[in-house]
XYZ file of C-alpha atoms in Angstrom:
504
model
C -116.041 -58.530 67.274
C -116.407 -57.342 63.680
C -113.201 -55.968 62.181
C -113.189 -52.335 61.162
C -111.642 -50.075 58.569
C -109.062 -49.004 61.116
C -108.081 -52.620 61.772
C -107.542 -53.373 58.081
C -105.639 -50.126 57.592
C -103.308 -51.099 60.451
C -102.798 -54.570 58.977
C -102.165 -53.100 55.531
C -99.476 -50.798 56.902
C -97.544 -53.824 58.196
C -97.507 -55.793 54.944
C -94.208 -56.865 53.425
C -94.590 -57.298 49.672
C -92.641 -59.723 47.507
C -91.733 -57.766 44.376
C -89.306 -60.060 42.533
C -89.978 -62.629 39.834
C -90.033 -66.312 40.736
C -87.924 -68.261 38.235
C -86.614 -71.775 38.761
C -87.422 -71.736 42.468
C -85.594 -68.466 43.186
C -86.890 -64.926 43.586
C -84.876 -62.636 41.307
C -84.885 -59.036 40.167
C -85.255 -58.184 36.506
C -81.989 -58.442 34.602
C -82.368 -54.753 33.734
C -82.978 -53.938 37.432
C -85.993 -51.923 36.246
C -89.256 -51.780 38.156
C -92.803 -50.643 37.553
C -95.126 -49.222 40.165
C -98.037 -51.029 41.739
C -100.632 -48.359 42.537
C -103.489 -48.480 45.043
C -106.618 -47.618 43.000
C -108.365 -46.294 46.121
C -105.948 -43.409 46.688
C -103.532 -43.306 43.757
C -100.538 -44.003 45.984
C -97.621 -46.307 45.221
C -97.710 -49.669 46.980
C -94.451 -51.157 45.706
C -92.018 -51.346 42.828
C -92.344 -54.654 40.951
C -89.590 -56.295 38.907
C -90.147 -55.205 35.312
C -89.389 -58.377 33.428
C -89.158 -58.919 29.702
C -88.284 -61.500 27.081
C -85.054 -62.530 28.835
C -86.865 -63.452 32.034
C -89.608 -65.227 30.083
C -86.978 -67.327 28.341
C -85.352 -68.174 31.685
C -88.722 -69.077 33.217
C -89.747 -71.245 30.273
C -86.373 -72.970 30.371
C -86.799 -73.685 34.075
C -90.337 -74.948 33.499
C -89.210 -77.222 30.650
C -86.328 -78.638 32.673
C -88.652 -79.306 35.602
C -91.136 -81.004 33.276
C -88.478 -83.209 31.692
C -86.958 -84.141 35.059
C -90.314 -85.596 35.963
C -90.278 -84.753 39.670
C -93.752 -83.295 39.143
C -94.928 -84.470 35.720
C -93.885 -88.036 36.532
C -95.034 -87.993 40.145
C -98.034 -90.040 41.159
C -101.351 -88.197 41.006
C -101.695 -88.918 44.719
C -98.471 -86.999 45.418
C -99.537 -84.011 43.333
C -102.838 -84.029 45.185
C -101.131 -83.881 48.577
C -98.913 -80.968 47.553
C -101.785 -78.959 46.085
C -103.864 -79.585 49.186
C -100.974 -78.256 51.278
C -100.876 -75.187 49.050
C -104.604 -74.659 49.594
C -104.069 -74.974 53.351
C -101.309 -72.374 53.252
C -103.466 -69.972 51.259
C -106.214 -70.467 53.837
C -103.765 -69.851 56.695
C -102.800 -66.547 55.019
C -106.319 -65.695 53.875
C -106.612 -62.345 55.622
C -103.189 -61.135 54.492
C -103.868 -62.126 50.897
C -107.327 -60.550 50.987
C -105.927 -57.227 52.237
C -103.248 -57.371 49.543
C -105.855 -58.109 46.880
C -108.014 -55.212 48.045
C -105.092 -52.783 48.077
C -103.843 -53.868 44.675
C -107.131 -54.145 42.754
C -109.467 -51.733 44.565
C -112.036 -54.440 45.300
C -113.911 -54.381 48.621
C -112.225 -56.351 51.390
C -115.575 -58.047 52.056
C -115.494 -59.543 48.538
C -111.889 -60.681 48.823
C -112.601 -62.343 52.185
C -115.976 -63.849 51.330
C -115.632 -64.679 47.638
C -112.233 -64.413 45.942
C -110.060 -66.197 48.493
C -112.541 -68.925 49.525
C -113.323 -69.673 45.874
C -109.635 -69.790 44.980
C -108.974 -72.202 47.849
C -111.922 -74.352 46.785
C -110.592 -74.442 43.227
C -107.174 -75.666 44.374
C -108.716 -78.346 46.553
C -111.274 -79.451 43.979
C -108.699 -79.975 41.236
C -106.230 -81.513 43.667
C -108.834 -84.124 44.572
C -109.515 -84.727 40.877
C -105.857 -85.583 40.219
C -106.176 -89.239 41.233
C -109.768 -89.681 40.093
C -109.470 -89.016 36.359
C -109.348 -92.445 34.753
C -107.909 -93.374 31.381
C -109.963 -95.529 29.024
C -109.865 -98.826 27.150
C -111.376 -98.961 23.680
C -113.443 -101.978 22.554
C -111.222 -103.993 20.188
C -110.574 -107.491 18.883
C -109.348 -110.030 21.480
C -105.769 -109.824 20.214
C -105.544 -106.044 20.597
C -105.320 -103.761 23.626
C -106.186 -100.135 22.838
C -105.593 -97.656 25.642
C -106.625 -93.996 25.592
C -104.456 -92.133 28.087
C -104.278 -88.536 29.261
C -100.834 -86.895 29.537
C -99.796 -83.383 30.621
C -99.343 -81.031 27.687
C -96.012 -79.712 29.010
C -95.328 -76.047 29.768
C -98.454 -73.956 30.311
C -98.388 -70.177 30.126
C -101.131 -68.438 32.113
C -101.884 -64.744 31.643
C -104.055 -63.429 34.475
C -106.530 -60.526 34.542
C -106.550 -57.680 37.054
C -110.158 -58.028 38.195
C -109.849 -61.435 39.905
C -106.080 -61.976 40.293
C -106.046 -64.816 42.833
C -109.412 -66.321 41.989
C -108.463 -66.795 38.325
C -105.003 -67.996 39.322
C -106.738 -70.831 41.162
C -108.849 -71.634 38.103
C -105.683 -72.110 36.032
C -103.145 -73.429 38.539
C -105.501 -76.059 39.953
C -106.110 -78.134 36.809
C -102.779 -77.364 35.124
C -100.638 -78.491 38.068
C -102.938 -81.346 39.039
C -102.471 -82.691 35.499
C -98.660 -82.663 35.882
C -97.699 -79.589 33.882
C -95.150 -76.913 34.638
C -96.315 -73.296 34.484
C -95.177 -69.775 33.697
C -97.617 -67.179 35.037
C -97.834 -63.553 34.022
C -99.955 -61.577 36.504
C -101.580 -58.386 35.285
C -99.178 -55.488 35.756
C -101.816 -53.694 37.836
C -102.150 -56.622 40.278
C -98.950 -58.624 40.704
C -98.558 -58.694 44.485
C -100.753 -61.646 45.436
C -99.457 -63.842 42.605
C -95.900 -63.341 43.841
C -96.904 -64.232 47.397
C -98.691 -67.297 46.031
C -95.414 -68.355 44.443
C -93.720 -68.268 47.831
C -96.508 -70.370 49.344
C -96.220 -72.882 46.491
C -92.544 -73.461 47.266
C -93.391 -73.852 50.939
C -96.080 -76.394 50.039
C -93.565 -78.533 48.170
C -94.166 -77.623 44.533
C -90.750 -78.463 42.998
C -88.474 -75.678 41.833
C -89.233 -74.639 38.281
C -92.725 -76.122 38.211
C -94.387 -72.781 39.013
C -92.737 -69.617 37.719
C -94.152 -66.098 38.015
C -92.942 -63.359 35.698
C -94.392 -59.857 36.266
C -94.242 -57.262 33.536
C -96.175 -55.599 30.759
C -98.312 -57.321 28.164
C -96.372 -55.984 25.179
C -93.152 -57.489 26.565
C -93.795 -60.432 28.890
C -97.180 -61.339 27.402
C -95.963 -61.184 23.829
C -92.787 -63.125 24.651
C -94.896 -65.874 26.206
C -97.294 -65.924 23.263
C -94.453 -66.252 20.766
C -92.277 -68.642 22.775
C -91.763 -71.892 20.914
C -91.315 -73.944 24.090
C -94.649 -73.021 25.658
C -97.224 -75.658 24.741
C -100.408 -73.913 25.854
C -101.466 -70.350 26.677
C -104.473 -69.742 28.911
C -105.556 -66.104 28.769
C -108.348 -64.192 30.483
C -108.822 -60.604 29.379
C -109.887 -58.451 26.451
C -110.810 -59.716 23.022
C -108.211 -57.407 21.506
C -105.389 -59.117 23.378
C -106.964 -62.550 22.926
C -106.689 -62.090 19.157
C -103.000 -61.280 19.570
C -102.405 -64.604 21.314
C -104.028 -66.437 18.422
C -101.730 -64.519 16.072
C -98.665 -65.279 18.213
C -99.549 -68.973 18.190
C -99.932 -69.016 14.416
C -96.590 -67.265 13.983
C -94.688 -69.552 16.362
C -95.328 -73.186 17.301
C -99.132 -73.439 16.978
C -99.397 -73.670 20.739
C -102.843 -74.370 22.125
C -104.666 -71.152 23.042
C -107.492 -70.994 25.586
C -109.303 -67.654 25.746
C -111.932 -66.061 27.981
C -112.546 -62.614 26.547
C -115.407 -60.873 28.273
C -119.112 -60.424 27.781
C -122.166 -58.214 27.622
C -124.468 -60.431 29.620
C -128.251 -60.008 29.631
C -130.669 -60.350 32.534
C -133.918 -61.265 30.775
C -137.029 -60.684 32.905
C -140.224 -62.222 31.514
C -143.728 -60.916 32.140
C -144.499 -63.734 34.591
C -141.417 -63.217 36.774
C -142.297 -63.602 40.446
C -140.925 -61.766 43.501
C -139.650 -58.653 41.746
C -137.884 -57.337 44.891
C -135.667 -60.439 44.819
C -135.153 -60.056 41.074
C -134.018 -56.477 41.693
C -131.472 -57.637 44.265
C -130.100 -60.239 41.856
C -129.900 -57.686 39.033
C -127.982 -55.293 41.294
C -125.546 -58.030 42.259
C -125.051 -58.992 38.647
C -124.352 -55.425 37.583
C -122.323 -54.155 40.548
C -120.300 -57.052 41.958
C -116.595 -56.224 41.609
C -117.572 -52.663 40.560
C -118.990 -54.155 37.368
C -115.421 -55.120 36.431
C -116.594 -58.654 35.833
C -116.613 -60.464 32.499
C -119.996 -62.042 33.227
C -121.573 -58.883 34.700
C -125.287 -58.633 33.970
C -124.936 -55.215 32.369
C -128.105 -55.374 30.217
C -131.507 -55.592 31.934
C -133.994 -56.698 29.275
C -137.457 -56.631 30.820
C -141.022 -57.048 29.567
C -142.613 -53.623 29.235
C -145.517 -54.605 31.498
C -143.056 -55.014 34.401
C -140.338 -52.528 33.472
C -141.376 -49.456 35.428
C -142.078 -51.417 38.604
C -138.840 -53.370 38.388
C -136.777 -50.294 37.528
C -137.873 -48.539 40.721
C -136.938 -51.620 42.738
C -133.552 -51.845 41.020
C -132.867 -48.189 41.850
C -133.574 -48.982 45.487
C -131.299 -52.018 45.341
C -128.523 -49.901 43.794
C -128.826 -47.468 46.702
C -127.807 -50.289 49.039
C -124.463 -50.689 47.271
C -122.328 -48.217 49.186
C -119.278 -46.760 47.448
C -116.342 -46.365 49.789
C -112.835 -47.241 50.901
C -112.196 -50.840 49.781
C -110.732 -51.688 53.210
C -113.973 -50.691 54.930
C -116.078 -53.828 55.533
C -119.207 -51.753 54.884
C -118.113 -50.914 51.325
C -119.816 -52.820 48.510
C -118.439 -50.857 45.526
C -114.736 -50.174 45.604
C -112.383 -48.343 43.266
C -112.008 -48.939 39.542
C -108.608 -50.320 38.662
C -106.918 -47.118 37.466
C -107.669 -43.539 36.384
C -107.546 -44.363 32.683
C -110.158 -47.051 33.088
C -112.329 -44.764 35.187
C -112.228 -42.174 32.401
C -113.222 -44.879 29.915
C -116.276 -45.762 32.037
C -117.210 -42.078 32.407
C -116.868 -41.652 28.627
C -119.409 -44.455 28.124
C -121.760 -42.671 30.520
C -121.376 -39.424 28.583
C -121.878 -41.350 25.349
C -125.082 -42.939 26.629
C -126.531 -39.523 27.376
C -125.405 -38.188 24.016
C -127.057 -41.077 22.164
C -130.399 -40.415 23.858
C -130.557 -42.857 26.754
C -132.089 -41.541 29.978
C -129.720 -41.417 32.949
C -131.983 -42.330 35.860
C -129.480 -43.178 38.592
C -125.905 -42.162 39.407
C -123.541 -41.448 36.569
C -120.815 -39.460 38.320
C -117.307 -39.793 39.618
C -117.363 -39.782 43.431
C -114.862 -39.610 46.320
C -112.644 -37.247 44.328
C -110.831 -36.087 47.465
C -109.566 -39.622 48.088
C -107.321 -39.572 45.020
C -108.931 -42.832 43.944
C -110.923 -43.943 40.901
C -114.549 -44.224 42.017
C -117.745 -44.169 39.936
C -121.172 -44.468 41.524
C -123.661 -47.176 40.471
C -125.346 -45.993 37.294
C -128.575 -46.888 35.456
C -129.719 -45.884 31.975
C -133.331 -46.336 30.881
C -134.819 -46.106 27.367
C -131.727 -47.761 25.942
C -131.862 -48.882 22.321
C -130.072 -52.065 21.206
C -127.922 -50.066 18.776
C -126.440 -47.792 21.465
C -122.829 -48.287 22.510
C -123.810 -48.779 26.157
C -125.979 -51.716 25.042
C -123.380 -53.306 22.783
C -119.902 -52.719 24.203
C -118.362 -54.066 27.389
C -118.084 -51.074 29.723
C -116.487 -52.983 32.602
C -117.879 -50.642 35.221
C -120.957 -50.203 37.444
C -123.304 -49.264 34.597
C -126.631 -50.970 33.844
C -128.569 -50.491 30.592
C -132.343 -51.112 30.689
C -134.183 -52.222 27.557
C -137.858 -53.118 27.144
C -139.499 -55.807 24.996
C -143.049 -56.815 24.109
C -142.858 -60.448 22.990
C -140.770 -63.356 24.219
C -139.192 -63.774 20.799
C -138.189 -60.098 20.845
C -136.665 -60.436 24.317
C -134.615 -63.494 23.347
C -133.472 -61.752 20.173
C -132.304 -58.760 22.237
C -130.453 -61.056 24.629
C -128.630 -62.677 21.703
C -127.968 -59.382 19.895
C -124.345 -59.169 20.971
C -120.929 -60.320 19.796
C -120.444 -61.921 23.210
C -121.925 -64.996 24.817
C -120.405 -65.588 28.226
C -123.281 -65.567 30.708
C -126.939 -64.627 31.116
C -129.859 -64.742 33.531
C -133.536 -65.514 32.938
C -136.300 -64.646 35.419
C -139.623 -66.450 35.041
C -142.088 -68.500 37.074
C -142.906 -70.731 34.090
C -140.910 -73.958 33.889
C -141.489 -74.376 30.167
C -140.296 -70.826 29.512
C -137.241 -71.355 31.724
C -136.162 -74.410 29.736
C -137.034 -72.928 26.362
C -135.319 -69.597 26.893
C -132.254 -71.222 28.484
C -131.868 -73.290 25.332
C -132.464 -70.320 23.049
C -129.896 -67.976 24.605
C -126.454 -68.240 23.036
C -124.251 -68.139 26.112
C -121.976 -70.476 28.017
C -123.909 -70.069 31.267
C -127.634 -69.412 31.655
C -128.812 -68.870 35.230
C -132.530 -69.146 35.959
C -134.034 -66.857 38.617
C -130.615 -65.824 39.908
C -127.305 -64.288 38.944
C -124.719 -67.065 39.177
C -121.729 -68.570 37.437
C -122.170 -71.887 39.257
C -119.562 -73.539 41.444
C -116.211 -75.217 40.832
C -117.855 -78.407 39.604
C -119.499 -76.835 36.550
C -117.709 -75.549 33.437
C -117.337 -71.835 32.757
C -116.708 -70.308 29.361
C -118.416 -68.566 26.518
C -119.852 -68.622 23.037
C -118.869 -66.361 20.162
C -116.265 -63.709 21.048
C -116.416 -64.548 24.758
C -114.510 -67.796 24.614
C -112.262 -70.049 22.609
C -110.462 -73.330 23.104
C -111.781 -74.765 26.349
C -113.563 -74.268 29.646
C -112.484 -73.153 33.094
C -113.628 -75.088 36.176
C -115.001 -78.656 36.335
C -113.264 -81.724 34.934
C -113.400 -80.074 31.514
C -110.650 -77.692 32.660
C -108.222 -80.626 32.688
C -108.850 -81.283 28.993
C -107.203 -78.054 27.877
C -104.007 -78.812 29.811
C -103.623 -82.424 28.675
C -102.974 -84.391 25.499
C -104.884 -87.531 24.576
C -102.765 -90.443 23.422
C -103.868 -93.728 21.878
C -101.673 -96.754 22.650
C -102.430 -99.685 20.321
C -100.910 -103.025 21.363
C -101.060 -106.056 19.070
C -100.971 -109.087 21.328
C -98.920 -112.074 20.175
C -97.033 -110.055 17.568
C -93.692 -110.643 19.335
C -94.365 -114.242 20.176
C -95.595 -115.601 23.455
C -94.778 -117.958 26.240
C -94.918 -121.677 25.429
C-alpha cells in the first residue's frame, strides 16, 4: 500500500534528532553550550536546537582528524579494508533510508518523494561506487633507463574540510565523503546551518560502520564562525565547498592568507536549455524543461532556469511548458503527491519573490505563477513561475535565482542561440534539444559548460565527472574517478638501481 501524508507525519513525530557535534569519535555539545535552531521550512516551526560550534570546536575536530591520519588506522589501512567499511556505511544508510529521507524533508523542505527516490539512493550509490574504487585505482610506472625505477604513486592529502550546501545535504555529503575517505583521508564536515540533522545522524552511522574515531568529524555552526575557521585553519590540507560564489571567493582568500590549502569549489549556475528549430517531440521537451527548472524547487545549482528556444517553435513549446508546470503540485513536503516543496527559509523566499517583481519591472511578461502560496501553512512556498519576452540583459536572465522561476528567450539563428547560452558568468550545466546529430555534437562542443545534456535534463550518474566552467567551478570535479584526484597528492619515487651496491 502506498504511504500517505499521515503516515510520514506520524513517523516524523517519533524522530529522535542528534544535535551535538561529532569530534574525535564522541558526540559533544558546544563549549559555549549555545545552540541554534533548526527550522522546518514547510511550517516555520522549530525542529531542534543544534550545537552552535565555533573556532574552538573546529580546532578540536582538526586536531582529532590529524591525529587519526597520523596514527594510520585509516590512512594506512589497506584499500580493501576501507572499501569494506564504506560499504557497511552504505548498507547502514540504506537500512535507515526512510528515517533519513523524512529528516531531510523536514529540515530542507524538499518533497519526501525526491528524498526517497533521488537524494538517498544517489548518496548510497556514491558511497558504494567510491568504496569499490578504493582498491582499483592503480599507481603507475614511468618508462626509464634499465637502471632506474620511477614510480608515480597516489597518497591521501591529509585532513579534508568539507562545507556542505543546504539544498542537497546528504547527497552532496556522499559526493565528498565517498572519494575523500576511500582515498584514506580524515575529514571535518561543516553541514549548512539550515540542514544539519542528517549529517549528524550520518556521523553516528559512520561510527557504527567502523570508521575509526577521529576520521570523520562533524561540526555544525555558522559560516562566519565554523566555515571561516576551517578555511583559515593551517592544519586542513584541502577544502571542498559547494555553495555561493560569494562564499567560494572567501575560501580562496582564506587559503591565500593561511597555508595555501587546496580549494575545490562548486559555485552555482544559470544553466540554459537550448531548443533548436528541428527539436522533435516537443511534449517530451516540455517535460524535461519543467524537470530542469522545478526539481528541488529550483534550488539546484544546475537548474535549467533559462529556456532559449528558436522563435519558430517558441509559442508552441511555451504552451506545453505551461501545461507541464501545472503538473508540479506545490504542497506539504511530507505528502508523496507533492512535487514542489518549501523554499529553505523566509529570507530566501523573499529573495525569489524580489526577482519575480524585478522581472516584471524590467519588462518581462509573467505568463505563469509568480506568487507566494500556502501562506496559512507558515511555510515558504512559491508557485512555479514562467517569464516570457525575457531579454538577455535582465536580472532574471543573468543572476542565479535559486527558485522555481523559468526565463524564456527567443533566437533566430543557431549562432545567436549558442551565444545566448554562453552569455553568462556561469558554466555548470546545459541542455540541447535537436534531432540533428551534427547539430548535437557541434552545439555540445560550443557551449561553455561542464555538462551538456542532449535531448534531456541530466547531470549524468556517479561514473561521470560533475563540475563547471567559469564562475561555476574551480579546482576539481565531483563524482567519477576524477573526484579522487582532488583529495590525493601525486608523488614521484625515483630509485637508482645499483647505487648502493648489489649482491655478488
